[in-house]
Short mmCIF file of C-alpha atoms in Angstrom, two decimals:
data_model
loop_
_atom_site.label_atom_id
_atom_site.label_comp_id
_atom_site.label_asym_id
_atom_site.label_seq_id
_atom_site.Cartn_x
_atom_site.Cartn_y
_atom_site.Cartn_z
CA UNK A 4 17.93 23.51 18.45
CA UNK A 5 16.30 20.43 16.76
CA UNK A 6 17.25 19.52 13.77
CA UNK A 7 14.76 16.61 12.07
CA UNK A 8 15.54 14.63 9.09
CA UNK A 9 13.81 11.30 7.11
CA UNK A 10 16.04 8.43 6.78
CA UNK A 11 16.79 5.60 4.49
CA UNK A 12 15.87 1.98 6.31
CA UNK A 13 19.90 1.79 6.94
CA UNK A 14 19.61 4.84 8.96
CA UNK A 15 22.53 6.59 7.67
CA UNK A 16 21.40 8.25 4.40
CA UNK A 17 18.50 10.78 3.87
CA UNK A 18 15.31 9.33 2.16
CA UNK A 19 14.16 11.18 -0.72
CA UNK A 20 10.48 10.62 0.37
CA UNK A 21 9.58 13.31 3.08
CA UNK A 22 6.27 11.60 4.12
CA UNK A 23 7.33 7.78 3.58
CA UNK A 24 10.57 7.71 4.78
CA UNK A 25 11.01 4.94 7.54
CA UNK A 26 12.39 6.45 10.17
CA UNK A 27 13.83 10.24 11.54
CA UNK A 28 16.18 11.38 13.16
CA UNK A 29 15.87 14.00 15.86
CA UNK A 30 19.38 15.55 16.50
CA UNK A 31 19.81 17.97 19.44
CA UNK A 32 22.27 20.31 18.78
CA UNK A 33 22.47 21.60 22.38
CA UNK A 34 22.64 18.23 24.19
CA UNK A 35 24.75 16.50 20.64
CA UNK A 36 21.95 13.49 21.01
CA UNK A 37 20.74 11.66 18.28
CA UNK A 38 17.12 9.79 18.61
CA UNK A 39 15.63 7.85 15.88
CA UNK A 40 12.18 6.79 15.53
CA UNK A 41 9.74 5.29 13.44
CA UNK A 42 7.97 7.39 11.43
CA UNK A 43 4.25 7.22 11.93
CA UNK A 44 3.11 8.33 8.76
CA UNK A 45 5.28 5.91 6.40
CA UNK A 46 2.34 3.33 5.74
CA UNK A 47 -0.66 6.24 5.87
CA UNK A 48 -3.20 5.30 3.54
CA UNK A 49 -3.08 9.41 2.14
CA UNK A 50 -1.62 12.47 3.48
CA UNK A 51 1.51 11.03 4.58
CA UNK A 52 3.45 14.63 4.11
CA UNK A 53 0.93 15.94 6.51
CA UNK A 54 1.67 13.18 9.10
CA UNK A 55 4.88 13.24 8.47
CA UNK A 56 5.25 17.20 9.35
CA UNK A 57 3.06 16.94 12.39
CA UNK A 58 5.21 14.54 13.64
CA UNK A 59 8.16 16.93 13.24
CA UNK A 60 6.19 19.54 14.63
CA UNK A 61 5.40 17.42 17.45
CA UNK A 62 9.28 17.22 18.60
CA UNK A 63 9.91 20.95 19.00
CA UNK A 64 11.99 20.54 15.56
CA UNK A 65 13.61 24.20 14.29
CA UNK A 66 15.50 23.13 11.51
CA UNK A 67 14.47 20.05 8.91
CA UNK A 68 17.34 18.87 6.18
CA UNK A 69 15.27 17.02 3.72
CA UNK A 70 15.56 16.04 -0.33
CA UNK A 71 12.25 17.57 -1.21
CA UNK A 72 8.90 18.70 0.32
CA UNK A 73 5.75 18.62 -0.83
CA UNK A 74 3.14 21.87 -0.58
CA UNK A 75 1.17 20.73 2.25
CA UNK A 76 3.56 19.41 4.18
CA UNK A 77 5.90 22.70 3.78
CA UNK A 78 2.65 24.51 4.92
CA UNK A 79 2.56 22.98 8.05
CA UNK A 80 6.44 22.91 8.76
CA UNK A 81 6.56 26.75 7.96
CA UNK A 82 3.64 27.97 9.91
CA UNK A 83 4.46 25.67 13.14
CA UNK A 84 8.22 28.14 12.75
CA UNK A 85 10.26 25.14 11.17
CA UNK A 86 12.98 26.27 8.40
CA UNK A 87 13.49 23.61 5.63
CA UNK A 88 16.81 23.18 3.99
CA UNK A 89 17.99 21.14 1.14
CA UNK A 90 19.54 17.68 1.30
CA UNK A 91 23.46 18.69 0.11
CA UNK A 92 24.54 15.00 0.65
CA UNK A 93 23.40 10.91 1.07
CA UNK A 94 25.01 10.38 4.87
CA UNK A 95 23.00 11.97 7.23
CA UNK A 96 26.64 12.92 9.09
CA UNK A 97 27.42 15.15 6.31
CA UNK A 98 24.37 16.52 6.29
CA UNK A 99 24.56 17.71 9.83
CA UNK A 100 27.74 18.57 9.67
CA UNK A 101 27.19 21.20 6.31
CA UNK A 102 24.31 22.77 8.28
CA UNK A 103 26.36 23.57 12.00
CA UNK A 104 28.76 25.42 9.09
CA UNK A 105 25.92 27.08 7.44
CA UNK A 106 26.41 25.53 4.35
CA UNK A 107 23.08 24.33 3.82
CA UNK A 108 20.47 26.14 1.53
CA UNK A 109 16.79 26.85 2.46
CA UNK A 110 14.80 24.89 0.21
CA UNK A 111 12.36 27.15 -1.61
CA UNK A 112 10.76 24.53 -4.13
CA UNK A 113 8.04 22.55 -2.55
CA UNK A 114 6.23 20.21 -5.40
CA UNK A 115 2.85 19.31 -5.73
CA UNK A 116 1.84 15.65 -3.91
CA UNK A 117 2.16 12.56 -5.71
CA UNK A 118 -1.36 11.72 -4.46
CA UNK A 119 -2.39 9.22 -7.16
CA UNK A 120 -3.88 6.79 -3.56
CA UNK A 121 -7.94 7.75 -4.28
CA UNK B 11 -31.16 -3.13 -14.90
CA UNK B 12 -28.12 -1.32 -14.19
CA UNK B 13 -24.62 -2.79 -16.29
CA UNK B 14 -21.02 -1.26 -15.09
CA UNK B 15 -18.19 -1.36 -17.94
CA UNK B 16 -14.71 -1.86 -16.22
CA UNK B 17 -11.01 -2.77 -17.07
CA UNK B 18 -8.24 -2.40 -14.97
CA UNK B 19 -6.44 0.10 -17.09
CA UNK B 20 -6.97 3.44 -19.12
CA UNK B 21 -7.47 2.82 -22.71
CA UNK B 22 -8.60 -0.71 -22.94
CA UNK B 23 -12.33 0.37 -24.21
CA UNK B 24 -14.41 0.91 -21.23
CA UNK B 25 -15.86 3.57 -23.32
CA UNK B 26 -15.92 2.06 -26.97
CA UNK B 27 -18.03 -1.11 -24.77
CA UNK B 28 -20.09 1.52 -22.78
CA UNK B 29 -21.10 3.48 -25.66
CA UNK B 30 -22.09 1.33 -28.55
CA UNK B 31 -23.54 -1.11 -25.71
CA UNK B 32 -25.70 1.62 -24.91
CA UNK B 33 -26.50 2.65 -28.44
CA UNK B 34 -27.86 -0.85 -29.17
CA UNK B 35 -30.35 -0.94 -26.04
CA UNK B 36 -33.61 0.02 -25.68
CA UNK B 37 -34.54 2.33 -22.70
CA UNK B 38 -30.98 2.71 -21.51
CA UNK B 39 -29.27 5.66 -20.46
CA UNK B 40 -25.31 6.04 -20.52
CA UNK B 41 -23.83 7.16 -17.51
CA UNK B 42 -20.11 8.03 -17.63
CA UNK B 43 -18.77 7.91 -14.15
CA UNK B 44 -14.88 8.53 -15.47
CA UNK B 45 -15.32 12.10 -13.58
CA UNK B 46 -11.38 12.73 -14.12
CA UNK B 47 -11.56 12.35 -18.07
CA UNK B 48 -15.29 11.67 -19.46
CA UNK B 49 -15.37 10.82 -22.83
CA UNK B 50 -18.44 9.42 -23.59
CA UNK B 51 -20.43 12.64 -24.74
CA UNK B 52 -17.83 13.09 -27.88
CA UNK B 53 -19.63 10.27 -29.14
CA UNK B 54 -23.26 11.23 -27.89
CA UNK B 55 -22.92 14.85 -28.28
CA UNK B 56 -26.26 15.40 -25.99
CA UNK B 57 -28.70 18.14 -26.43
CA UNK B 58 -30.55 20.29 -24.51
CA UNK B 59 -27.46 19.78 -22.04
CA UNK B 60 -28.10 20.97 -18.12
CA UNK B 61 -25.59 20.90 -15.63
CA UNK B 62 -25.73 20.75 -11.67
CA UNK B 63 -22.94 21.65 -9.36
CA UNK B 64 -22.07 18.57 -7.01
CA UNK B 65 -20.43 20.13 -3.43
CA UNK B 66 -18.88 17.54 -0.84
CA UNK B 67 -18.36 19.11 2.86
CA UNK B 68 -15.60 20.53 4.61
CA UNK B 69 -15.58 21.33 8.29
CA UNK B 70 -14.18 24.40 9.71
CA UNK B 71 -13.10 25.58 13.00
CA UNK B 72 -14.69 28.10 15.37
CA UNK B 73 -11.07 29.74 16.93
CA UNK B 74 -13.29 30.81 19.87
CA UNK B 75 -14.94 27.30 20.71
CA UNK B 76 -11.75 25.33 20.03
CA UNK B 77 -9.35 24.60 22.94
CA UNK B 78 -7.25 23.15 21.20
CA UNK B 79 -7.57 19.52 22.65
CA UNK B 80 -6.60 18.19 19.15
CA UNK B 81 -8.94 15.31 18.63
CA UNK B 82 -10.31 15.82 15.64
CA UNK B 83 -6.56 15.61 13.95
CA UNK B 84 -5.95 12.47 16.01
CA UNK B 85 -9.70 11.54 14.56
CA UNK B 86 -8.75 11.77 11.09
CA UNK B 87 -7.41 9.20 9.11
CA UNK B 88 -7.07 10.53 5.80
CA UNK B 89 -4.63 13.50 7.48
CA UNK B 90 -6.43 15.80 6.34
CA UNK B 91 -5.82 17.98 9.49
CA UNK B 92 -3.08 19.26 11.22
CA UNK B 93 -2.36 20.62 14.88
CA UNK B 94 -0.40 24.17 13.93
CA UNK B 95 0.26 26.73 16.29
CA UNK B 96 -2.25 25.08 18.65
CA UNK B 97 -5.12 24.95 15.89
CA UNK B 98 -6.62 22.79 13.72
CA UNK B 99 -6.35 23.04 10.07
CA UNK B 100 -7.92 21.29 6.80
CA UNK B 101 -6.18 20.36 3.70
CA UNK B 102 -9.21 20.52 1.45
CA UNK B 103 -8.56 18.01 -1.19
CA UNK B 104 -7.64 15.62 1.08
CA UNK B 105 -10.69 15.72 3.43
CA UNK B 106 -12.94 13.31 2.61
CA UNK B 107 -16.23 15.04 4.29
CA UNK B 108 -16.88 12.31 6.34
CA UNK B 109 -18.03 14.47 9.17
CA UNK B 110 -16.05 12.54 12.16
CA UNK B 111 -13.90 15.84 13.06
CA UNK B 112 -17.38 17.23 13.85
CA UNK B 113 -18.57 14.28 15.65
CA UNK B 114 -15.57 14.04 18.21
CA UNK B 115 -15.14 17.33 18.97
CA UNK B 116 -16.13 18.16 22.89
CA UNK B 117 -16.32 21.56 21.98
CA UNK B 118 -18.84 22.21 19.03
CA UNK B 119 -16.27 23.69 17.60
CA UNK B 120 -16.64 22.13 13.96
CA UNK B 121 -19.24 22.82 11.26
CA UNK B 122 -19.43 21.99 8.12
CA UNK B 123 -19.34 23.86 4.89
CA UNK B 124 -20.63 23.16 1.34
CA UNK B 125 -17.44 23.11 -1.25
CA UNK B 126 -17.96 22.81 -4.68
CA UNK B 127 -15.76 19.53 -6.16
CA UNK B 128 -17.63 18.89 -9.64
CA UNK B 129 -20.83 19.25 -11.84
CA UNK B 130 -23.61 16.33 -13.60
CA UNK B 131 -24.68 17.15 -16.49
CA UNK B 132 -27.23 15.37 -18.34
CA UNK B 133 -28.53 15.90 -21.88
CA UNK B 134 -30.39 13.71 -24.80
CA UNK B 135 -28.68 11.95 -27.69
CA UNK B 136 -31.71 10.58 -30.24
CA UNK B 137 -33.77 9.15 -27.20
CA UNK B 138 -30.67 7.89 -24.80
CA UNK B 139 -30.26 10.37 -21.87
CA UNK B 140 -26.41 11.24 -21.32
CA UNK B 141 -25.15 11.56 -17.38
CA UNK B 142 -21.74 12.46 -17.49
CA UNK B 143 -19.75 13.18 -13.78
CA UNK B 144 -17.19 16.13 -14.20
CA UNK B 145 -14.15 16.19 -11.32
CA UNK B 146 -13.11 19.75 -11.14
CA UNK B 147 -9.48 19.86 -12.02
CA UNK B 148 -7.04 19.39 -9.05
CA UNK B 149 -9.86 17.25 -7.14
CA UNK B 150 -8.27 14.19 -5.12
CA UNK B 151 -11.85 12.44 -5.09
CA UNK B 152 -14.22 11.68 -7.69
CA UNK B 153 -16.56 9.61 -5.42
CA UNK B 154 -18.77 12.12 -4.77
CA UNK B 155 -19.27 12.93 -8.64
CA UNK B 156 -20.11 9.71 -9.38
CA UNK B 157 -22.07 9.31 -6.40
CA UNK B 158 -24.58 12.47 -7.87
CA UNK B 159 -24.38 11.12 -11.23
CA UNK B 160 -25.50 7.66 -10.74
CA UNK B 161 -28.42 9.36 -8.52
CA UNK B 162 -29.51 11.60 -11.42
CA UNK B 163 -31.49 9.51 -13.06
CA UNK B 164 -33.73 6.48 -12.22
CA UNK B 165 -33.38 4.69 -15.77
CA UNK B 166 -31.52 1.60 -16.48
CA UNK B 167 -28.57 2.38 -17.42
CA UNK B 168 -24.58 1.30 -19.10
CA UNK B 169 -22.31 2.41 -16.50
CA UNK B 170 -19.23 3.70 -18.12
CA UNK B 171 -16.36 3.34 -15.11
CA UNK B 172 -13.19 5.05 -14.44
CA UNK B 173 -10.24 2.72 -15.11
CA UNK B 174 -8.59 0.99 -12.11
CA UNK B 175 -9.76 -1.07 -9.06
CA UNK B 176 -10.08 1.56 -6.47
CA UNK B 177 -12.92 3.45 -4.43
CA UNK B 178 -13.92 5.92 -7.80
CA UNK B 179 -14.46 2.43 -9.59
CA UNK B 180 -15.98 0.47 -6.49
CA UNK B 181 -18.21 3.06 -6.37
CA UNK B 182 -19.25 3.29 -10.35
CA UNK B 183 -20.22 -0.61 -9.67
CA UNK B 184 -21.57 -0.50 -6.13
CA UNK B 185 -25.08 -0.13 -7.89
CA UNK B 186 -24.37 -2.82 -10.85
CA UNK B 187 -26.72 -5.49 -11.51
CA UNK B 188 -24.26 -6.75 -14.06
CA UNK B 189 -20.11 -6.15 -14.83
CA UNK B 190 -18.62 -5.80 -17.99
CA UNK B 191 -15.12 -6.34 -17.65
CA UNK B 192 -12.79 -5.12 -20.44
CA UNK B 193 -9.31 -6.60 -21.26
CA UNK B 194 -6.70 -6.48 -23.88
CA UNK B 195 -5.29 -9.83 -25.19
CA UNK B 196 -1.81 -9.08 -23.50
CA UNK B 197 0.02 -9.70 -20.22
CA UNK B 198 -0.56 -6.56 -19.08
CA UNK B 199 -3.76 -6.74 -20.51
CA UNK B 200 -4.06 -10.21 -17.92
CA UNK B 201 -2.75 -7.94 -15.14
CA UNK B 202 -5.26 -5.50 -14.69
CA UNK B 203 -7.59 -7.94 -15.83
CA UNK B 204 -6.59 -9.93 -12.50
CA UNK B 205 -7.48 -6.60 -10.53
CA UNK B 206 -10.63 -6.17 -11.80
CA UNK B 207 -11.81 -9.23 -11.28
CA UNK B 208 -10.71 -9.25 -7.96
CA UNK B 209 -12.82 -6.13 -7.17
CA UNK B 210 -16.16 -7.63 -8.94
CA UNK B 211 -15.71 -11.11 -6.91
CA UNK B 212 -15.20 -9.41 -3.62
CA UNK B 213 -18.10 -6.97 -4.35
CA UNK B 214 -20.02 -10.71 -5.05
CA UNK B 215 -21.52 -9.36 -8.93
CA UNK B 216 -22.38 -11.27 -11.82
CA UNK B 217 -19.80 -10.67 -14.32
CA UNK B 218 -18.40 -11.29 -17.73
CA UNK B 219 -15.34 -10.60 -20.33
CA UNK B 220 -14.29 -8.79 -23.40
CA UNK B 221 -11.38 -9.15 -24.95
CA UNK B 222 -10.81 -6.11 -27.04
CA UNK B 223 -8.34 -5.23 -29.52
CA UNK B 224 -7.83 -9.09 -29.85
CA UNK B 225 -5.43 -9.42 -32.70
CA UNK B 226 -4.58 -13.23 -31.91
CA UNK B 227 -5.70 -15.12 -28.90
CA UNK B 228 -3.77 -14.85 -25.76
CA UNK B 229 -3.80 -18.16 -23.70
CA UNK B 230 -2.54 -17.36 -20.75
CA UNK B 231 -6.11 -15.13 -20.67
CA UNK B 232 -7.82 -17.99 -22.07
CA UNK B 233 -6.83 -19.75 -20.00
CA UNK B 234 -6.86 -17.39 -16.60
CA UNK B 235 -10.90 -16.89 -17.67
CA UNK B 236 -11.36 -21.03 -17.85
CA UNK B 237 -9.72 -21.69 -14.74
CA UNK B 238 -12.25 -19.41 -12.62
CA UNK B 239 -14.83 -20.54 -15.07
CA UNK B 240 -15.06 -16.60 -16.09
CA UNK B 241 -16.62 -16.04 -19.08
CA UNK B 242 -15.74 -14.58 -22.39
CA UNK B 243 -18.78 -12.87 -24.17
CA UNK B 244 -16.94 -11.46 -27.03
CA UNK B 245 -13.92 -10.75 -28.79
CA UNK B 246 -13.69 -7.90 -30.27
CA UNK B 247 -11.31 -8.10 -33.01
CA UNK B 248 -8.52 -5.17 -33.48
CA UNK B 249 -9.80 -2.95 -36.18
CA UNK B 250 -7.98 -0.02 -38.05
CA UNK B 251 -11.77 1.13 -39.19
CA UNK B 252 -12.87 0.79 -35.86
CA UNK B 253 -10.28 2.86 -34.66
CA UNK B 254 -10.71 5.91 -37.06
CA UNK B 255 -14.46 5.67 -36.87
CA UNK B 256 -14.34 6.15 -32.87
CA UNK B 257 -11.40 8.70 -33.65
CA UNK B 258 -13.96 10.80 -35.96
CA UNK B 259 -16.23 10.65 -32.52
CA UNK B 260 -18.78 8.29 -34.36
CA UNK B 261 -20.17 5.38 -32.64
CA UNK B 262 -19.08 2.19 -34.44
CA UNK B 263 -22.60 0.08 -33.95
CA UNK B 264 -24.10 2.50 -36.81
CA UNK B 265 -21.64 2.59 -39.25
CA UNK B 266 -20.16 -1.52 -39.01
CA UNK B 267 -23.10 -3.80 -39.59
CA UNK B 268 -20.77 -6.35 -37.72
CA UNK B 269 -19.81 -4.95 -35.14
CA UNK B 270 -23.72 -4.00 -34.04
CA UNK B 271 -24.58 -7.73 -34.51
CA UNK B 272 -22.04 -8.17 -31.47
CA UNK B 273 -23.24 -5.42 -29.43
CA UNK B 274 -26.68 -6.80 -30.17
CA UNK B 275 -25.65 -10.01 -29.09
CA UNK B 276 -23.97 -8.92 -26.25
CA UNK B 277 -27.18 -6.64 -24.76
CA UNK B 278 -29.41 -9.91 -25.19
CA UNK B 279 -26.59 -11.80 -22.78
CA UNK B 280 -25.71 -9.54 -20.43
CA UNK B 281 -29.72 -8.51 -19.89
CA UNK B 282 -30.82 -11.89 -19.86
CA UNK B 283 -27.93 -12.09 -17.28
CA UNK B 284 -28.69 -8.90 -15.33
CA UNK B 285 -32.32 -10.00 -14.93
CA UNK B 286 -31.38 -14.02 -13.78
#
């Protein structure tokens, strides 16, 4: 299982922006790999959610842990199969480690965009 | 002779400017291109009003043509597409119809729709035709509004802008002989003044200032407008009257014999400007 999730420019704490976040992390829980990369859509001019979700869609990801989700981004995570949880804690490690013990909730609240860009 | 009223800000007076402006000239419609929030016909109140609905495109996606090859979400810049379950899909209100989806696809698989984004409506107020651009709620782009309402009538015109610096407001002034640009004596007032400017010098128009609400002069706006040899047409002092009289939806040129010698004064300059 993949398990995706935006991070903070120290790349140790969740970022609470889904689509502007600098970087993700990709953790495998089969293999217990980590990969972070850059995240494409953090400098998109509009529709950075959208990016954002393709790109976890893009990496096979099952599971995303994330603060909050906006409506068109949690459109495309749930109909390419991905399950979105709340964010229970800053460090990304704790984050992880809450969801392998099923102590993460599904996040149910997805808010409309901040698009003020025109 | 075409004259756009800017500021960089909601609630400097874009409309107070636009509409007394165009109460004072001769021949002149008013054209409010503030699509998200027009104001401009509480003060006209047009008659014999008739409205037309504007539609922007939207492609969509023949499942049998498609194989899926994913260029047109690559394609699009805005992300307005996405690649789910080995299909494209549209997010409506971000699209911005510019057709390239359609254009790179190998298949044929894209055509375009019509989708309804606003209306024009256009009326007469004692002899000065009223465009006003209407953004149905929830809309991410007025462009296309303005775009129909500048096109709806041939007249000369006060262009009454949305507030800001960005493509709704490039496009308001795209067709300006002439800018208007409204600022408050303040330094935020000077900030968005900065943007504005910005906008009309890279867009290469003709341009001048107003300084509304001006209960004292500002120097640092002074002094801003000197340095880049901008000029100041008018101040327009801060007014309690003023302020109730465009509160009771009244234009203030016909009920302040002073204030209508400014707006007087101000047509003469700014045509005589417009025309140079």
């Amino acid at each position: 299982m993949i398990i995706a999730i935006p991070l903070d420019e120290n790349k140790e704490t969740v970022c609470v922006s889904f689509g502007r976040a600098p970087y993700y992390l990709f953790h495998n829980t089969e293999t217990n790999t980590s990969e972070t990369l850059k995240n494409p859509a953090a400098k998109a001019s509009g529709g950075a959610g959208i990016q954002a979700a393709q790109f976890a869609a893009d990496h096979q990801t099952n599971a995303f842990i994330t603060v909050r989700c906006g409506q068109n981004a949690s459109e495309v995570l749930l109909a390419s199969g991905i399950n979105i949880y709340k964010a229970a804690h800053a460090a990304v490690a704790d984050n992880l480690k809450a969801f392998m013990e099923g102590k993460l909730e599904k996040l149910t609240h997805f808010h409309p965009g901040f698009h003020g860009g025109v | 002779m075409r004259i756009a009223v800017l500021s960089g800000k909601g609630g400097t007076g874009k409309t107070f400017v636009s509409v007394n402006l165009a109460a004072v000239a001769r021949d002149t419609a008013y054209i409010d291109c503030d699509a998200e929030e027009p104001n401009g016909h509480l003060f006209f109140k047009p008659e014999q009003v008739h409205s037309e609905t504007v539609y922007t495109m939207l492609p969509a996606f023949d499942a049998q043509k498609c194989d899926g090859c994913r260029k047109c979400v690559d394609f699009c810049r805005f992300n307005a597409l996405a690649f789910v379950q080995g299909k494209p899909r549209v997010f409506p209100e971000i699209c911005h119809a510019c057709g390239g989806c359609s254009l790179v696809c190998p298949q044929g698989a894209v055509t375009e729709e019509k989708r309804a984004i606003g209306t024009v409506s256009q009326g007469m107020s004692g002899g000065i035709p009223v465009v006003t651009a209407i953004l149905n709620p929830g809309e991410a782009s007025a462009v296309p509004a303005i775009k129909a309402a500048l096109r709806a009538t041939d007249a000369d015109a006060v262009i009454d802008s949305p507030p800001g610096s960005g493509c709704p407001v490039a496009e308001a002034v795209s067709g300006a002989d002439y800018c208007l640009l409204v600022a408050e004596p303040t330094a935020f007032g000077l900030h968005n003044l900065r943007m504005v400017h910005e906008l009309v010098t890279l867009l290469n128009k003709p341009f001048g200032i107003i300084v509304n609400k001006a209960d004292g002069v500002y120097p640092p706006l002074e002094k801003f407008c000197a340095d880049r040899r901008a000029p100041i047409l008018a101040h327009i002092l801060y007014s309690r009257k003023l302020a109730e009289i465009s509160a009771d939806g009244e234009l203030a040129v016909r009920h302040s014999a002073e204030l209508r010698r400014v707006f007087l004064g101000l047509w003469e300059t700014v045509a005589a400007e417009a025309a140079s």
